[in-house]
Amino acid sequence: MLRRAPLFGGKNRVTFSLPAHEPAGPVSVVGDFNAWEPGRHEMVRRRNGTRSVSVVLPPGEHRFRYLATDGVWLDDDTADFVDAGGSWVRVQPRERR
């Protein structure tokens, strides 16, 4: 599941969430925003039964996937768009008032 929170400077905090135990083992969010580097944004177990990690992203479209133990790749059904290459999240610039 994805959640977005607007920040100053047009950026957004995007929180990526999955169930705490599925898939088993460590899971990282990898994408064009972190050079697809496993472990850089590893998900952390939360008390509410999920695991998550937040990443600050600039406006635009960002491709990502989840990488689990043993090289298992997962897409996010709640992403703005999913294609053969993975999931996409769109970050809109913050509206000025």
PDB file of C-alpha atoms in Angstrom:
ATOM      1  CA  MET A   1       0.000   0.000   0.000  1.00  0.00           C
ATOM      2  CA  LEU A   2       1.202   3.528  -0.770  1.00  0.00           C
ATOM      3  CA  ARG A   3       0.612   6.676   1.272  1.00  0.00           C
ATOM      4  CA  ARG A   4       1.738  10.157   0.298  1.00  0.00           C
ATOM      5  CA  ALA A   5       2.344  13.197   2.521  1.00  0.00           C
ATOM      6  CA  PRO A   6       3.264  16.553   0.962  1.00  0.00           C
ATOM      7  CA  LEU A   7       6.433  18.277   2.135  1.00  0.00           C
ATOM      8  CA  PHE A   8       7.935  21.686   1.438  1.00  0.00           C
ATOM      9  CA  GLY A   9       9.867  22.238  -1.776  1.00  0.00           C
ATOM     10  CA  GLY A  10       7.397  20.273  -3.884  1.00  0.00           C
ATOM     11  CA  LYS A  11       8.552  16.928  -2.538  1.00  0.00           C
ATOM     12  CA  ASN A  12       6.419  14.188  -1.001  1.00  0.00           C
ATOM     13  CA  ARG A  13       7.036  11.521   1.609  1.00  0.00           C
ATOM     14  CA  VAL A  14       5.863   8.244   0.110  1.00  0.00           C
ATOM     15  CA  THR A  15       5.340   5.381   2.553  1.00  0.00           C
ATOM     16  CA  PHE A  16       5.498   1.872   1.111  1.00  0.00           C
ATOM     17  CA  SER A  17       3.742  -0.826   3.204  1.00  0.00           C
ATOM     18  CA  LEU A  18       3.295  -4.598   3.085  1.00  0.00           C
ATOM     19  CA  PRO A  19       1.909  -7.193   5.525  1.00  0.00           C
ATOM     20  CA  ALA A  20       4.438  -7.988   8.285  1.00  0.00           C
ATOM     21  CA  HIS A  21       4.994 -11.647   7.350  1.00  0.00           C
ATOM     22  CA  GLU A  22       4.278 -11.904   3.614  1.00  0.00           C
ATOM     23  CA  PRO A  23       6.613 -12.431   1.931  1.00  0.00           C
ATOM     24  CA  ALA A  24       8.888 -13.943   4.558  1.00  0.00           C
ATOM     25  CA  GLY A  25      12.256 -12.398   5.359  1.00  0.00           C
ATOM     26  CA  PRO A  26      13.659  -8.948   4.668  1.00  0.00           C
ATOM     27  CA  VAL A  27      12.078  -6.821   1.923  1.00  0.00           C
ATOM     28  CA  SER A  28      13.535  -3.701   0.310  1.00  0.00           C
ATOM     29  CA  VAL A  29      11.879  -1.059  -1.815  1.00  0.00           C
ATOM     30  CA  VAL A  30      14.085  -0.553  -4.846  1.00  0.00           C
ATOM     31  CA  GLY A  31      13.552   1.820  -7.719  1.00  0.00           C
ATOM     32  CA  ASP A  32      14.853   4.591  -9.908  1.00  0.00           C
ATOM     33  CA  PHE A  33      15.034   6.829  -6.807  1.00  0.00           C
ATOM     34  CA  ASN A  34      17.717   4.665  -5.136  1.00  0.00           C
ATOM     35  CA  ALA A  35      19.530   3.204  -8.164  1.00  0.00           C
ATOM     36  CA  TRP A  36      17.710  -0.124  -7.566  1.00  0.00           C
ATOM     37  CA  GLU A  37      19.996  -0.772  -4.596  1.00  0.00           C
ATOM     38  CA  PRO A  38      18.714  -3.522  -2.241  1.00  0.00           C
ATOM     39  CA  GLY A  39      18.946  -2.744   1.475  1.00  0.00           C
ATOM     40  CA  ARG A  40      18.991   1.021   1.047  1.00  0.00           C
ATOM     41  CA  HIS A  41      15.272   1.282   1.861  1.00  0.00           C
ATOM     42  CA  GLU A  42      14.580  -1.896   3.820  1.00  0.00           C
ATOM     43  CA  MET A  43      11.112  -2.257   5.278  1.00  0.00           C
ATOM     44  CA  VAL A  44      10.714  -2.241   9.083  1.00  0.00           C
ATOM     45  CA  ARG A  45       8.096  -4.203  11.046  1.00  0.00           C
ATOM     46  CA  ARG A  46       5.466  -2.039  12.751  1.00  0.00           C
ATOM     47  CA  ARG A  47       3.168  -2.765  15.701  1.00  0.00           C
ATOM     48  CA  ASN A  48       0.075  -2.497  13.485  1.00  0.00           C
ATOM     49  CA  GLY A  49       0.873  -5.738  11.642  1.00  0.00           C
ATOM     50  CA  THR A  50       2.622  -4.190   8.660  1.00  0.00           C
ATOM     51  CA  ARG A  51       6.146  -3.339   7.646  1.00  0.00           C
ATOM     52  CA  SER A  52       6.969  -0.104   5.921  1.00  0.00           C
ATOM     53  CA  VAL A  53       9.563   2.416   4.864  1.00  0.00           C
ATOM     54  CA  SER A  54       9.188   6.068   3.861  1.00  0.00           C
ATOM     55  CA  VAL A  55      11.115   7.754   1.055  1.00  0.00           C
ATOM     56  CA  VAL A  56      11.153  11.454   0.155  1.00  0.00           C
ATOM     57  CA  LEU A  57      10.571  11.796  -3.591  1.00  0.00           C
ATOM     58  CA  PRO A  58      10.575  14.801  -5.919  1.00  0.00           C
ATOM     59  CA  PRO A  59       7.613  15.462  -8.236  1.00  0.00           C
ATOM     60  CA  GLY A  60       7.360  13.127 -11.217  1.00  0.00           C
ATOM     61  CA  GLU A  61       6.855   9.455 -11.968  1.00  0.00           C
ATOM     62  CA  HIS A  62       9.015   6.883 -10.223  1.00  0.00           C
ATOM     63  CA  ARG A  63       9.333   3.179 -11.047  1.00  0.00           C
ATOM     64  CA  PHE A  64       9.778   0.759  -8.131  1.00  0.00           C
ATOM     65  CA  ARG A  65       9.403  -2.844  -7.011  1.00  0.00           C
ATOM     66  CA  TYR A  66       9.736  -4.788  -3.773  1.00  0.00           C
ATOM     67  CA  LEU A  67      12.690  -7.176  -3.534  1.00  0.00           C
ATOM     68  CA  ALA A  68      12.306 -10.025  -1.015  1.00  0.00           C
ATOM     69  CA  THR A  69      14.593 -12.811   0.141  1.00  0.00           C
ATOM     70  CA  ASP A  70      15.919 -15.203  -2.526  1.00  0.00           C
ATOM     71  CA  GLY A  71      15.469 -12.624  -5.294  1.00  0.00           C
ATOM     72  CA  VAL A  72      11.655 -12.613  -5.206  1.00  0.00           C
ATOM     73  CA  TRP A  73      10.296  -9.487  -6.948  1.00  0.00           C
ATOM     74  CA  LEU A  74       6.850  -8.092  -6.117  1.00  0.00           C
ATOM     75  CA  ASP A  75       4.747  -5.268  -7.508  1.00  0.00           C
ATOM     76  CA  ASP A  76       2.311  -3.087  -5.564  1.00  0.00           C
ATOM     77  CA  ASP A  77      -1.367  -3.506  -6.486  1.00  0.00           C
ATOM     78  CA  THR A  78      -2.057  -0.031  -5.079  1.00  0.00           C
ATOM     79  CA  ALA A  79       0.520   1.667  -7.316  1.00  0.00           C
ATOM     80  CA  ASP A  80      -0.647   4.331  -9.745  1.00  0.00           C
ATOM     81  CA  PHE A  81       0.279   2.023 -12.625  1.00  0.00           C
ATOM     82  CA  VAL A  82       1.826  -1.446 -12.982  1.00  0.00           C
ATOM     83  CA  ASP A  83       3.418  -2.743 -16.181  1.00  0.00           C
ATOM     84  CA  ALA A  84       5.833  -5.519 -17.153  1.00  0.00           C
ATOM     85  CA  GLY A  85       8.752  -3.527 -15.710  1.00  0.00           C
ATOM     86  CA  GLY A  86       7.233  -2.912 -12.297  1.00  0.00           C
ATOM     87  CA  SER A  87       5.110  -0.463 -10.346  1.00  0.00           C
ATOM     88  CA  TRP A  88       4.865   3.311 -10.781  1.00  0.00           C
ATOM     89  CA  VAL A  89       4.118   6.033  -8.249  1.00  0.00           C
ATOM     90  CA  ARG A  90       3.260   9.573  -9.340  1.00  0.00           C
ATOM     91  CA  VAL A  91       4.298  12.417  -7.072  1.00  0.00           C
ATOM     92  CA  GLN A  92       2.446  15.670  -7.668  1.00  0.00           C
ATOM     93  CA  PRO A  93       4.006  19.010  -6.779  1.00  0.00           C
ATOM     94  CA  ARG A  94       2.472  20.641  -3.726  1.00  0.00           C
ATOM     95  CA  GLU A  95      -0.132  23.248  -4.604  1.00  0.00           C
ATOM     96  CA  ARG A  96       0.683  26.765  -3.449  1.00  0.00           C
ATOM     97  CA  ARG A  97      -1.978  28.708  -1.643  1.00  0.00           C
TER      98      ARG A  97
END
